[in-house]
CSV table of C-alpha atoms and ligand atoms in Angstrom, one decimal:
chain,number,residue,atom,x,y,z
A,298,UNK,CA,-77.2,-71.3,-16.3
A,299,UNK,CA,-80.7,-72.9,-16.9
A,300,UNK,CA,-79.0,-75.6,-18.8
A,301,UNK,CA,-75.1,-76.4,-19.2
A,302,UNK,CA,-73.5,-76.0,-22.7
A,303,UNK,CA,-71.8,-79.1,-25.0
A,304,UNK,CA,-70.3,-76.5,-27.1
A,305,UNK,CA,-66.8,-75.1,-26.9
A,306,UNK,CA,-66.6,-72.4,-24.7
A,307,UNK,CA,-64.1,-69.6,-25.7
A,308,UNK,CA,-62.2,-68.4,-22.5
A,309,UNK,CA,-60.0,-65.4,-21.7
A,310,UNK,CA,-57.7,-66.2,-18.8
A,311,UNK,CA,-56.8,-62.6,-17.2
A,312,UNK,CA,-53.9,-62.5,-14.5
A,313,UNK,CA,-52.8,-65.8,-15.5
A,314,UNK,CA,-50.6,-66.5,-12.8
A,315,UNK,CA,-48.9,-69.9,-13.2
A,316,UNK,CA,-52.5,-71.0,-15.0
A,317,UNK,CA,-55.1,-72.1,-12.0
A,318,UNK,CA,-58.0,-72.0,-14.3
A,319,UNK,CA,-56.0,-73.3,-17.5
A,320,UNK,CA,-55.4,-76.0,-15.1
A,321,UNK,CA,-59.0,-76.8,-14.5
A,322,UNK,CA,-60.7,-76.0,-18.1
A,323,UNK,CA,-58.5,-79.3,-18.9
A,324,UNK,CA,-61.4,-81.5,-17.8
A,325,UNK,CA,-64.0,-79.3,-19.5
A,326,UNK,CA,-64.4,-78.1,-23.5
A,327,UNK,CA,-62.7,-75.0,-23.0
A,328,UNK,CA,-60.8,-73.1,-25.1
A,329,UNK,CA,-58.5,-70.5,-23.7
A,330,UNK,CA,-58.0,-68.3,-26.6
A,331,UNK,CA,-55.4,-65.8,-24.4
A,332,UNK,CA,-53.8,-65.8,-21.0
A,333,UNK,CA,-52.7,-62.3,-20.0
A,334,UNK,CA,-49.9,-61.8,-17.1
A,335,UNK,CA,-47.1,-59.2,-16.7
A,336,UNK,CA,-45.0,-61.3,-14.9
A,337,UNK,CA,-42.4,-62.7,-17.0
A,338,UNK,CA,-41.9,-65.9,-14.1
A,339,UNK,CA,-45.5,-67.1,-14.1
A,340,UNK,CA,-45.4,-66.5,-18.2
A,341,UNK,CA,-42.3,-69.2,-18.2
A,342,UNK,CA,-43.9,-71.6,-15.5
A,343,UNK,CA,-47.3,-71.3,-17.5
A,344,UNK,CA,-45.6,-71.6,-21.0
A,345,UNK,CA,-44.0,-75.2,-19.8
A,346,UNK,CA,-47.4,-76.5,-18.6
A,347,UNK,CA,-49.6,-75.3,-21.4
A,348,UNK,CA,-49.6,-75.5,-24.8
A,349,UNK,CA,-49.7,-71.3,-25.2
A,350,UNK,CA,-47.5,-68.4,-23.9
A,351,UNK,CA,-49.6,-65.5,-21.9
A,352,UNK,CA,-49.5,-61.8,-23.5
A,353,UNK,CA,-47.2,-60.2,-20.8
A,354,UNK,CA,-48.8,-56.4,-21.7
A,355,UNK,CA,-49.9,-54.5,-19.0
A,356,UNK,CA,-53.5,-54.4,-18.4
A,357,UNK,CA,-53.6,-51.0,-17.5
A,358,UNK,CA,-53.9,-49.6,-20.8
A,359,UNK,CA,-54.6,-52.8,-22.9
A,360,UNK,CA,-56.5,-51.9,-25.8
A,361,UNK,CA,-59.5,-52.9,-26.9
A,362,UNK,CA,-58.1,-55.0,-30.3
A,363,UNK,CA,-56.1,-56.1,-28.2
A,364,UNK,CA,-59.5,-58.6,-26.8
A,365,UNK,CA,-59.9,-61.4,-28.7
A,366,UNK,CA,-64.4,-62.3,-28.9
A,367,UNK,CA,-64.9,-64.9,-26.0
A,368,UNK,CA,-67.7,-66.4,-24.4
A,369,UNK,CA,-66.0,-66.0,-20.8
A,370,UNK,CA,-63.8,-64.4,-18.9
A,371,UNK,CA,-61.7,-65.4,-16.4
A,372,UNK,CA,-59.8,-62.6,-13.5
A,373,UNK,CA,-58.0,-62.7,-10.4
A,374,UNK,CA,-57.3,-59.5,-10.0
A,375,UNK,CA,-54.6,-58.3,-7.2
A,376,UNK,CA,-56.3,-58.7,-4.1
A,377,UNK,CA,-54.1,-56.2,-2.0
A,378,UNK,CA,-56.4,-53.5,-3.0
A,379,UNK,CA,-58.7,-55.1,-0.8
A,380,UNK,CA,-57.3,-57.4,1.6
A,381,UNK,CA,-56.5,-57.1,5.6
A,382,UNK,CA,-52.7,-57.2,4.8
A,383,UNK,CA,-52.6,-54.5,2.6
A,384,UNK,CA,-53.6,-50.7,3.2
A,385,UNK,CA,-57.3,-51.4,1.7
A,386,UNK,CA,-56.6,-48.3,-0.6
A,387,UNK,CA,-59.5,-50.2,-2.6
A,388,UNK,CA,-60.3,-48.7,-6.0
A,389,UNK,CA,-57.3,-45.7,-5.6
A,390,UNK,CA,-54.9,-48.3,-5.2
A,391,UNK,CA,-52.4,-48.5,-8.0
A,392,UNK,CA,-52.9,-52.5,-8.3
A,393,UNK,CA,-56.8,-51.8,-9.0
A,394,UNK,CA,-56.0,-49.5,-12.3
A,395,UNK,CA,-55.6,-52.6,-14.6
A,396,UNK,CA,-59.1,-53.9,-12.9
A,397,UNK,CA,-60.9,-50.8,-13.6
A,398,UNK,CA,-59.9,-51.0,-17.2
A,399,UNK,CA,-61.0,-54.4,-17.9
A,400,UNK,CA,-64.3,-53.1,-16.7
A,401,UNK,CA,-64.5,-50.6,-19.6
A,402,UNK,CA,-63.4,-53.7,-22.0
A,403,UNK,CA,-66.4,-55.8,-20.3
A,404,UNK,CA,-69.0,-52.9,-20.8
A,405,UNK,CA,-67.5,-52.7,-24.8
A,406,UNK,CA,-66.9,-56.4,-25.7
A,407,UNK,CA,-69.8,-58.3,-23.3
A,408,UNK,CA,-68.6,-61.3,-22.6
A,409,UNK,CA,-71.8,-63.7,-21.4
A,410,UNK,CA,-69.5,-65.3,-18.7
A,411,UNK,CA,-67.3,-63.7,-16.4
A,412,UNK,CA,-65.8,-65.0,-13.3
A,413,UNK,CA,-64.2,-63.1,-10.7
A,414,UNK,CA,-61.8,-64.2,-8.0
A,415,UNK,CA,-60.5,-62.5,-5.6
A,416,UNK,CA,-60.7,-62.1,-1.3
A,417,UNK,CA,-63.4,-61.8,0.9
A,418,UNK,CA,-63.2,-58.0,1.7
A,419,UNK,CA,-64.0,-57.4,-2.2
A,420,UNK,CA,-67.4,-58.0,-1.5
A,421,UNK,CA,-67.2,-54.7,0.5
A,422,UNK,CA,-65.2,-53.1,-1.4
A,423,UNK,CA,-66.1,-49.5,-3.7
A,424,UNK,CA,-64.4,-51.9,-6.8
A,425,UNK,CA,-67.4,-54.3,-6.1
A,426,UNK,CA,-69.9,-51.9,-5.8
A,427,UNK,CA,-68.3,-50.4,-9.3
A,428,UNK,CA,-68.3,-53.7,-11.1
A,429,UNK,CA,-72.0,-54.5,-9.9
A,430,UNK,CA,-73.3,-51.2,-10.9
A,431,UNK,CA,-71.5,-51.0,-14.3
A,432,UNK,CA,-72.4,-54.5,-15.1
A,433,UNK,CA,-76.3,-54.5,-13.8
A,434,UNK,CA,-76.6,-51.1,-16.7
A,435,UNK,CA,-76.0,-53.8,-19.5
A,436,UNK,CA,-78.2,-56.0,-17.8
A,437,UNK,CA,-75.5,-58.6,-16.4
A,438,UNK,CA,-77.1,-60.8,-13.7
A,439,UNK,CA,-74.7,-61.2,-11.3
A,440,UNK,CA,-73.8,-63.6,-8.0
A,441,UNK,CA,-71.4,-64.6,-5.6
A,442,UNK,CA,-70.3,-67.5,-3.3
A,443,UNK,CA,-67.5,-68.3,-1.1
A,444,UNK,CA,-65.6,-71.2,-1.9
A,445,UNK,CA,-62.9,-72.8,0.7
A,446,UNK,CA,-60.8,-76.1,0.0
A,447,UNK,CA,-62.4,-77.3,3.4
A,448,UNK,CA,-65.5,-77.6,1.5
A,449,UNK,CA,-64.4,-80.1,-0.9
A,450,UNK,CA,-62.7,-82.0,1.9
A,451,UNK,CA,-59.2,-80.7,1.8
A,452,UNK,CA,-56.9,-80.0,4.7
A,453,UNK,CA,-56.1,-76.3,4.1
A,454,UNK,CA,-57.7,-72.9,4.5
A,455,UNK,CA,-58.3,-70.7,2.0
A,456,UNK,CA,-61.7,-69.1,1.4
A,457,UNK,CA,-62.5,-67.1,-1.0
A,458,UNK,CA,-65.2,-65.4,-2.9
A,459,UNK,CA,-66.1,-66.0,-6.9
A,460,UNK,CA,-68.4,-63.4,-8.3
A,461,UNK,CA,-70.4,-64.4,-11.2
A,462,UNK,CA,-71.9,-62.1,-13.6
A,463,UNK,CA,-73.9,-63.9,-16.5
A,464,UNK,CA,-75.5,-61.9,-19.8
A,465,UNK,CA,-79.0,-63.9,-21.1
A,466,UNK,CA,-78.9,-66.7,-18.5
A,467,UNK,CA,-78.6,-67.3,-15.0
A,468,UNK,CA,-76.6,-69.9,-12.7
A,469,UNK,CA,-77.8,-70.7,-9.4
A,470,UNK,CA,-74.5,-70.8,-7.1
A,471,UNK,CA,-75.3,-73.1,-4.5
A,472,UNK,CA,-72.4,-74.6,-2.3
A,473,UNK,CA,-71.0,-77.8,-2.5
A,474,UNK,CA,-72.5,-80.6,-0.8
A,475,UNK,CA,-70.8,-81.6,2.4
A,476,UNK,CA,-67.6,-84.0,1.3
A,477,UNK,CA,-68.7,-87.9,2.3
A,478,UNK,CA,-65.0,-87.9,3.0
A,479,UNK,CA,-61.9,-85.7,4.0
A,480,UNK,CA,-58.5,-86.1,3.6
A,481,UNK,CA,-56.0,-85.4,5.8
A,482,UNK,CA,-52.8,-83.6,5.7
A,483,UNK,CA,-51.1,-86.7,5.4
A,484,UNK,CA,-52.1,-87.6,2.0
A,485,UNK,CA,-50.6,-84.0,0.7
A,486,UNK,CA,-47.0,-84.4,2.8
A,487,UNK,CA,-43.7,-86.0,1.3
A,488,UNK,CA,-42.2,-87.5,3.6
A,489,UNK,CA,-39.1,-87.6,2.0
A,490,UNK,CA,-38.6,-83.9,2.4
A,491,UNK,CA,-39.0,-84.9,6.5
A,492,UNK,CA,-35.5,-86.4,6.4
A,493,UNK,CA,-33.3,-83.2,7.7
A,494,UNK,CA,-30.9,-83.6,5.1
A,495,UNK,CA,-33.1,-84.4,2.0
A,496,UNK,CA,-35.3,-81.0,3.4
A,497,UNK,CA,-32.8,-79.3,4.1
A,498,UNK,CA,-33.4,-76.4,1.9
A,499,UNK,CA,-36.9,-76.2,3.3
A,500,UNK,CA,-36.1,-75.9,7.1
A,501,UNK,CA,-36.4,-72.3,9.0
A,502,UNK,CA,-33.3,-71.2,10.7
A,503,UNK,CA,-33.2,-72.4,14.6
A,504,UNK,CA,-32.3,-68.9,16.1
A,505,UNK,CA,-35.6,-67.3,13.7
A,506,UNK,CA,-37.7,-70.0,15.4
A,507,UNK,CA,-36.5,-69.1,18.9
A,508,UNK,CA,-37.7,-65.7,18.5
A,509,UNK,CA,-41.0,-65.6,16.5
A,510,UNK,CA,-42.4,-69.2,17.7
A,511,UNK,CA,-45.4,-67.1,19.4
A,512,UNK,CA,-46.8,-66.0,16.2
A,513,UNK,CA,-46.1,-68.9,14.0
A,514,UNK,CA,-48.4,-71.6,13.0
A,515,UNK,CA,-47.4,-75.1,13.3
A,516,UNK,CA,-48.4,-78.2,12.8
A,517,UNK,CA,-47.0,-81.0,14.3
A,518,UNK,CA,-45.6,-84.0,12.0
A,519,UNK,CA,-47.7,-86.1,14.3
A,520,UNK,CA,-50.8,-84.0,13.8
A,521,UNK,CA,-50.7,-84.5,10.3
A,522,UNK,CA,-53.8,-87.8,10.0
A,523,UNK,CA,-56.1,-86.2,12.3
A,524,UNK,CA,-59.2,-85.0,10.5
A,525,UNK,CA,-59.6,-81.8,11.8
A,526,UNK,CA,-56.3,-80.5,11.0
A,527,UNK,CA,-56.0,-77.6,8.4
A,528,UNK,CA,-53.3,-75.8,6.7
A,529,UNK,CA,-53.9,-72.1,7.2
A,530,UNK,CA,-54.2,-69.9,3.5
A,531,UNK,CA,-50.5,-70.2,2.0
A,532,UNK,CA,-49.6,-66.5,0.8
A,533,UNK,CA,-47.8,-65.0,-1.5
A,534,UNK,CA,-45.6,-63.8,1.5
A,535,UNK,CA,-45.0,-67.4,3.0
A,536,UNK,CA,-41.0,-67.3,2.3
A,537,UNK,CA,-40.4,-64.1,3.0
A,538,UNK,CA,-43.1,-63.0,6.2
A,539,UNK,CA,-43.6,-66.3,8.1
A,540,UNK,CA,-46.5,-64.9,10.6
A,541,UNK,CA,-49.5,-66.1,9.8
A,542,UNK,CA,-49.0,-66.3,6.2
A,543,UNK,CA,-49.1,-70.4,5.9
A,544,UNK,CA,-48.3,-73.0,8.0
A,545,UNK,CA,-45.2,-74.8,8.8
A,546,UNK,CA,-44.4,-78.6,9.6
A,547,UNK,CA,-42.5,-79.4,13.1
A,548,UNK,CA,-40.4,-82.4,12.1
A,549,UNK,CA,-39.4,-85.4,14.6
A,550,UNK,CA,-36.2,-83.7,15.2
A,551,UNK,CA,-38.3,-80.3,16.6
A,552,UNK,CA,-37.0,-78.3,13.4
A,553,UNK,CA,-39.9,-76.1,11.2
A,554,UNK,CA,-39.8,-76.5,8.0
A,555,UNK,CA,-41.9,-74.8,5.1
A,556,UNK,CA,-44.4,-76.9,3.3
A,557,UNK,CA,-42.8,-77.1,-0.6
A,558,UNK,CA,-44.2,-75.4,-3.3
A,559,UNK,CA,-44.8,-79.0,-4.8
A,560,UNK,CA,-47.0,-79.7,-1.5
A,561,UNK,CA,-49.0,-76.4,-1.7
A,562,UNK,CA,-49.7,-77.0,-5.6
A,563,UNK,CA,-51.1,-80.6,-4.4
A,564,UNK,CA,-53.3,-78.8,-2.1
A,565,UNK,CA,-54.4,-77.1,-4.4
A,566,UNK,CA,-54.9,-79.3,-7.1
A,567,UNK,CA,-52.6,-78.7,-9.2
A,568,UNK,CA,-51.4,-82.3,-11.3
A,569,UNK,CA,-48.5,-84.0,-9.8
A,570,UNK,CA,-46.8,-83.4,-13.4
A,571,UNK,CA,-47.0,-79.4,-13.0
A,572,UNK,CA,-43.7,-78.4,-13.2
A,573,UNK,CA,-42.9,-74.7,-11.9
A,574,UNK,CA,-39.3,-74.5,-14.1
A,575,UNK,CA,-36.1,-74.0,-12.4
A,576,UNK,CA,-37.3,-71.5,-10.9
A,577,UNK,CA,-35.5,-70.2,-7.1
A,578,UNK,CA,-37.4,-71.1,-4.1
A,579,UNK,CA,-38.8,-67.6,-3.1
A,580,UNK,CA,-40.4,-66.9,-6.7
A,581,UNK,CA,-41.9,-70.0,-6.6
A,582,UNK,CA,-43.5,-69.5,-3.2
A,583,UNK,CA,-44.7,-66.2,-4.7
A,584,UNK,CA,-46.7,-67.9,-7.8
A,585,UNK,CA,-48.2,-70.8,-5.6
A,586,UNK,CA,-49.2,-68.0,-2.9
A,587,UNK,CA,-51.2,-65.7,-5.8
A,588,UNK,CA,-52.4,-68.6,-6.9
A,589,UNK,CA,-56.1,-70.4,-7.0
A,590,UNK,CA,-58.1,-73.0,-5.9
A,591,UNK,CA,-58.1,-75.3,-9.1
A,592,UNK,CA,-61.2,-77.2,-7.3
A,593,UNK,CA,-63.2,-74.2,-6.4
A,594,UNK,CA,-62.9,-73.0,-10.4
A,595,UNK,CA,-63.7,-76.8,-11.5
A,596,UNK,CA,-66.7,-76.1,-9.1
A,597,UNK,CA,-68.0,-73.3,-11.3
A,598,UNK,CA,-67.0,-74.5,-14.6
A,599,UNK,CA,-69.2,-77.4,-13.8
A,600,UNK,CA,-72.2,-75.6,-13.4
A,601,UNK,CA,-71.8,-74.3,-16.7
A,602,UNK,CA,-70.3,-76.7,-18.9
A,603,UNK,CA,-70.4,-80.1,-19.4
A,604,UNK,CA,-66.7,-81.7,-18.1
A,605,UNK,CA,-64.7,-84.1,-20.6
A,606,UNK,CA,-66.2,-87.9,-20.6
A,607,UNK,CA,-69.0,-87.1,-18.6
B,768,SAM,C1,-53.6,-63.0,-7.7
B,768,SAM,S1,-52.5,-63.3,-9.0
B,768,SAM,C2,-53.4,-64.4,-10.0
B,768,SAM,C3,-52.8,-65.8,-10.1
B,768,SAM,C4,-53.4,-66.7,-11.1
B,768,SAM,N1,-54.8,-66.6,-11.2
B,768,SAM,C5,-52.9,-68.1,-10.9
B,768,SAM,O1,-53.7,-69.0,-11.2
B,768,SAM,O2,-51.8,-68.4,-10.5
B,768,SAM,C6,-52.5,-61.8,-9.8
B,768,SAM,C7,-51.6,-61.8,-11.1
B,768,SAM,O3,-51.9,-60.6,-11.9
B,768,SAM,C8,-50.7,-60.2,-12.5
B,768,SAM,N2,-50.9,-58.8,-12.7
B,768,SAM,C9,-51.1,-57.8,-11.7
B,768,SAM,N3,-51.3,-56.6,-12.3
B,768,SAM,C10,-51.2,-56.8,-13.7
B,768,SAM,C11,-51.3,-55.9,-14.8
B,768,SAM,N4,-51.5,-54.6,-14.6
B,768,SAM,N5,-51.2,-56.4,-16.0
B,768,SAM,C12,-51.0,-57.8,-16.2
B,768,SAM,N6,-50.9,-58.6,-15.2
B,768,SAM,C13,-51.0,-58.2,-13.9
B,768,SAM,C14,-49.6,-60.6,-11.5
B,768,SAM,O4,-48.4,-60.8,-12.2
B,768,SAM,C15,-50.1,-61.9,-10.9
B,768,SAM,O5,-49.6,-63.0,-11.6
């Protein structure tokens, strides 16, 4: 944007998830006006942390009344459609459907903000070339730029590209300047969890370990305050498909044990006060997986709008 707003900025939060951008619009004047998610876990998780419960309809077929006028938009849309992991069925995927909608509601209700999230292969992706040509016809300018936690100086992995598309202004996406300092693992560990018997709910089961070291990435607890030591991206899958889908600590005692969801929301940026309910383990790991970078979205609501007490 040429210049960045004072005023209020109305936001629509789509595929709210446990609330990643609720989470950052906190330091900034932004208003969500509605949060949409079907899932009825990251509703109750969002609900405790916020002051407003998401609309759990389906985006599918949401209807157009159903919009409240906003200045932005917010969506991280399912990234299977697009990702290595799944079968890259792109726009005929059944995930995409509620995507493809929203980008009928964009063309009817232009918002002058909307921001996109989602993985790296949605830059290549038929959906991409979709959005871009629908939104260039109403004269949307629109960008992109890859945004990692390394680049703000954080120990973990998880790049990822936020697609801007602007109505009457522009915003020049330029990355972050080089951190003047990193932080190491360390900083995001609690230690008290490295006590076998405190953890114990978090280790992996010995004879699992003896068969699938190979393909597992681990850290070692005395790795932990070097500097050049990152987390890889903590999925969705983490709990339940342990290859390559987050890293894992390797304690004194030689055990693996899963970083906790409390760790992962530290990493990224979540407040130390977000609570995720009572909610069992594997959900949990499920949210914090889908969720998002709360820095990287902090990032571009600051090139926009001025942040709280500036
Ligand atoms: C990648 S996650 C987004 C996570 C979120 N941004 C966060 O901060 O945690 C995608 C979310 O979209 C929701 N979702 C997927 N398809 C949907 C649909 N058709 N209607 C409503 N929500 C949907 C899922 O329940 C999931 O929470």
């Amino acid at each position: 944007m040429s210049a960045k707003t004072s005023t209020r900025i109305r936001a629509l939060e789509f595929y709210s998830g446990i609330g990643a951008f609720a989470q950052a619009a906190q330091s900034f004047d932004v208003e969500i006006l509605t949060a949409f998610d079907q899932s009825q876990a990251a509703n109750q998780v969002y609900a405790q942390n916020y002051s407003h419960k998401p609309s759990s309809r389906n985006l599918d077929s949401i209807s157009l009344d159903a919009i409240p006028d906003a200045d932005l938009w917010w969506l991280s849309p399912p990234c299977t459609p697009y990702s290595r992991r799944g079968e890259q069925k792109d726009i005929g995927d059944a995930r995409a459907k509620s995507f493809l909608r929203l980008i009928e509601l964009m063309v009817a209700k232009k918002p002058s903000l909307i921001f996109i999230e989602n993985v790296e292969g949605f830059l290549n992706s038929k959906m991409y070339a979709h959005l871009c040509q629908t939104l260039t016809q109403c004269r949307y300018t629109i960008s992109s730029i890859k945004l990692c936690p390394t680049m703000f100086g954080i120990p973990m992995q998880r790049p990822r590209i936020f697609v801007v598309a602007t109505l009457r202004q522009t915003i020049d996406l330029v990355a972050p300047a080089k951190p003047s300092k990193r932080q190491a693992l360390e900083q995001f560990v609690d230690y008290s969890l490295n006590d076998t018997e405190s953890g114990r709910y978090l280790l992996l089961p010995e004879e699992y370990v003896k068969k699938h070291e190979a393909v597992l990435n681990v850290i070692d607890l005395n790795q932990i305050s070097d500097a050049d030591v990152n987390a890889i991206c903590f999925t969705s899958g983490y709990y339940r498909c342990r290859k390559a889908s987050g890293s894992l600590l390797r304690l004194g005692s030689g055990r693996l044990r899963f970083f906790s969801p409390q760790e992962i929301l530290a990493l990224l940026r979540f407040a130390p006060s977000f609570s995720l309910s009572d909610l069992e383990l594997p959900i949990c790991y499920r949210l914090v997986g889908n969720s998002v970078d709360v820095r990287a979205i902090d990032y571009l609501l600051s090139s926009v709008v001025q942040r709280k007490l500036e």
